[in-house]
Coordinates of C-alpha atoms in Angstrom, one line a residue:
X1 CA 88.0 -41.7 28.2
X2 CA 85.8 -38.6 28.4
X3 CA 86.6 -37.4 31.9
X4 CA 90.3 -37.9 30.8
X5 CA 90.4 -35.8 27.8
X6 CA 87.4 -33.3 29.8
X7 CA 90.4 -33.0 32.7
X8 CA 93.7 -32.8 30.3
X9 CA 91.7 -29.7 28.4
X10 CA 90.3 -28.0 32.0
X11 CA 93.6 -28.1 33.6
X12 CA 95.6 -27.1 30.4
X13 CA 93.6 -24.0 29.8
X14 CA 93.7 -22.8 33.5
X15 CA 97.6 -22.9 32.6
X16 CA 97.5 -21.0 29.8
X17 CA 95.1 -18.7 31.1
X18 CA 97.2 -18.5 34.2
X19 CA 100.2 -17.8 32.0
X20 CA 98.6 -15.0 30.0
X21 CA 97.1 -13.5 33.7
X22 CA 100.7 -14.2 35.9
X23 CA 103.5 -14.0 33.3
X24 CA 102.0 -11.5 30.4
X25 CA 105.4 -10.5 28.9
X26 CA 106.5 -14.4 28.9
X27 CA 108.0 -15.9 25.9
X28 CA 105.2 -18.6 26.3
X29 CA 102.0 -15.9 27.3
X30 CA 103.4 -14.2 23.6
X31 CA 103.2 -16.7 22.2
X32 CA 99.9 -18.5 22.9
X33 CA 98.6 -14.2 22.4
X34 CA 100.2 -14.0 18.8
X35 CA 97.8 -17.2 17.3
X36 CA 94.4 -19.4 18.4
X37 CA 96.7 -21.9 19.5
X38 CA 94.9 -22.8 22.1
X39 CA 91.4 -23.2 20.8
X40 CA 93.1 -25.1 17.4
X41 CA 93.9 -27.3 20.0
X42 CA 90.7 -27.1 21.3
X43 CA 88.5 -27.9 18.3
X44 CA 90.4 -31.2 17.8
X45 CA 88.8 -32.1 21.1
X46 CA 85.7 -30.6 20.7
X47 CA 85.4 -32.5 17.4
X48 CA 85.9 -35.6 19.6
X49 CA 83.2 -35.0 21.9
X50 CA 81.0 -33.7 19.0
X51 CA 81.3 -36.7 16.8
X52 CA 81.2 -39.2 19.7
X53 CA 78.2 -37.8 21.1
X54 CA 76.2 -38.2 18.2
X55 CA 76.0 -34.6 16.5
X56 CA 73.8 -32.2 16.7
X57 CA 72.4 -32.6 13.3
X58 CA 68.8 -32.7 15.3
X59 CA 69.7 -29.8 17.5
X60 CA 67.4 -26.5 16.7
X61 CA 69.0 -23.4 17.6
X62 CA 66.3 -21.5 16.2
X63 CA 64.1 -21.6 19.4
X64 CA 64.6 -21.4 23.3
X65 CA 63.2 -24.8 23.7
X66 CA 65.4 -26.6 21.1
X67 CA 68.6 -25.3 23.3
X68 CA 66.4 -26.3 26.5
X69 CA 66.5 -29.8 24.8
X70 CA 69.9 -30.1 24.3
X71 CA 70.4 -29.5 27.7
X72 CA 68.1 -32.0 29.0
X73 CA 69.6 -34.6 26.5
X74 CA 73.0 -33.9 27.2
X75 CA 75.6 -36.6 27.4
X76 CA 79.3 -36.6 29.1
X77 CA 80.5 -36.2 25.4
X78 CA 78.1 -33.2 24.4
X79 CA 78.3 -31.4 27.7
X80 CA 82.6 -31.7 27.5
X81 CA 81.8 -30.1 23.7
X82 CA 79.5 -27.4 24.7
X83 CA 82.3 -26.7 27.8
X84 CA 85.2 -26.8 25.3
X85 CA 83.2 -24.2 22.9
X86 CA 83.0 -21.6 26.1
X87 CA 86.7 -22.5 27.0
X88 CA 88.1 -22.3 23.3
X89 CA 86.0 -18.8 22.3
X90 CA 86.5 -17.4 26.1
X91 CA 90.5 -17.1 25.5
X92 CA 90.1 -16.0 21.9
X93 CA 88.6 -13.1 22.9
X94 CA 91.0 -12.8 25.9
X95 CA 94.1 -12.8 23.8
X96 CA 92.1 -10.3 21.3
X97 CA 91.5 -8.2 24.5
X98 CA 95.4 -8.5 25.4
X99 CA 96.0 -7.3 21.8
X100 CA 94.3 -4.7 21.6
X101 CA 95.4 -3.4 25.2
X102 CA 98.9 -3.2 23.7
X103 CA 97.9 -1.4 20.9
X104 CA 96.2 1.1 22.4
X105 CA 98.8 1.3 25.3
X106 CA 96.6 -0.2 28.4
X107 CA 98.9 -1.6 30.8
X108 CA 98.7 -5.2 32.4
X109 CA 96.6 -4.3 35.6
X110 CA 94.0 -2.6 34.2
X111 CA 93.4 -6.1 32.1
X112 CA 93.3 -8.4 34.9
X113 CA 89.5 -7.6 36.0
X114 CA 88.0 -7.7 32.5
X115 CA 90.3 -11.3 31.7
X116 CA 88.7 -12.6 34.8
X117 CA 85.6 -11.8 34.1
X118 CA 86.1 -12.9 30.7
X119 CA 87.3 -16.4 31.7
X120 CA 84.0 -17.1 34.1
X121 CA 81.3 -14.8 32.5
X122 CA 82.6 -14.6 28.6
X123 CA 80.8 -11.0 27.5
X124 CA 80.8 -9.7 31.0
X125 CA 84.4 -9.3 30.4
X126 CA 84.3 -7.6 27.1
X127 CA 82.4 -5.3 28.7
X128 CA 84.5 -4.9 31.7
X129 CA 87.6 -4.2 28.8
X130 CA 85.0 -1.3 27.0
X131 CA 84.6 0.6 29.8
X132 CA 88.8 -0.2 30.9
X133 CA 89.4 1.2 26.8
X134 CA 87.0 4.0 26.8
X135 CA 87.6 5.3 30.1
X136 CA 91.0 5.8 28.9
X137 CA 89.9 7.2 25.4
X138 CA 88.0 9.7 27.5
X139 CA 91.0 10.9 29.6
X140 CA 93.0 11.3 27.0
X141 CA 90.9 13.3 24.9
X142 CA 90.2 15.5 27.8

């Protein structure tokens, strides 16, 4: 069962990530851009995996070696959560990127790098988007 629901929520998020990258001004990419629909759907998931797994009532995120731990200790169930967390807070901030290109008038292109990055190295990509939003702060002040 958890390699099913692992696979349904991999392949659905390359979709929707695809959608947002291929098809921007799509009913659908507006959509899934507008609301966190796709990590609401998401959590219900990750609750799965959480509550199957055991918890992580012991878990101590106060120190390296408590994270280390968790690592070591993982299961199926608590890696698929700990994937679904990077995959559900990954395209928040990609659809917060998206917004906040269109309201500061960045086209589509200049987005692409910075979503990529932002689907495989998460803060990578909000950097790549600062320097895409500055840059253009900076030419048009000049």
């Amino acid at each position: 069962m958890t390699n099913l629901l692992f696979t349904i929520c991999n392949t659905l998020i390359l979709l929707v990530w695809g959608a947002i990258l291929i098809f921007p001004k799509s009913t659908l990419s507006k959509h899934l851009i507008s609301f966190p629909w796709v990590p609401l759907g998401i959590s219900f998931f990750y609750i799965y995996f959480i509550t199957v797994s055991g918890g992580i009532m012991d878990a101590d995120f106060s120190k390296l070696d408590g994270i280390l731990k968790l690592f070591k200790e993982a299961t199926l169930e608590s890696a698929a959560a700990g994937w679904l967390h990077y995959l559900a807070f990954d395209f928040w901030v990609a659809t917060w990127i998206i917004r906040h290109s269109h309201r500061n008038e960045i086209q589509h292109p200049y987005l692409i790098l910075p979503l990529l990055l932002t689907f495989m190295l998460g803060p990578v990509g909000i950097l790549a988007y600062s320097v895409v939003y500055f840059s253009k702060k900076l030419r048009k002040a000049s």
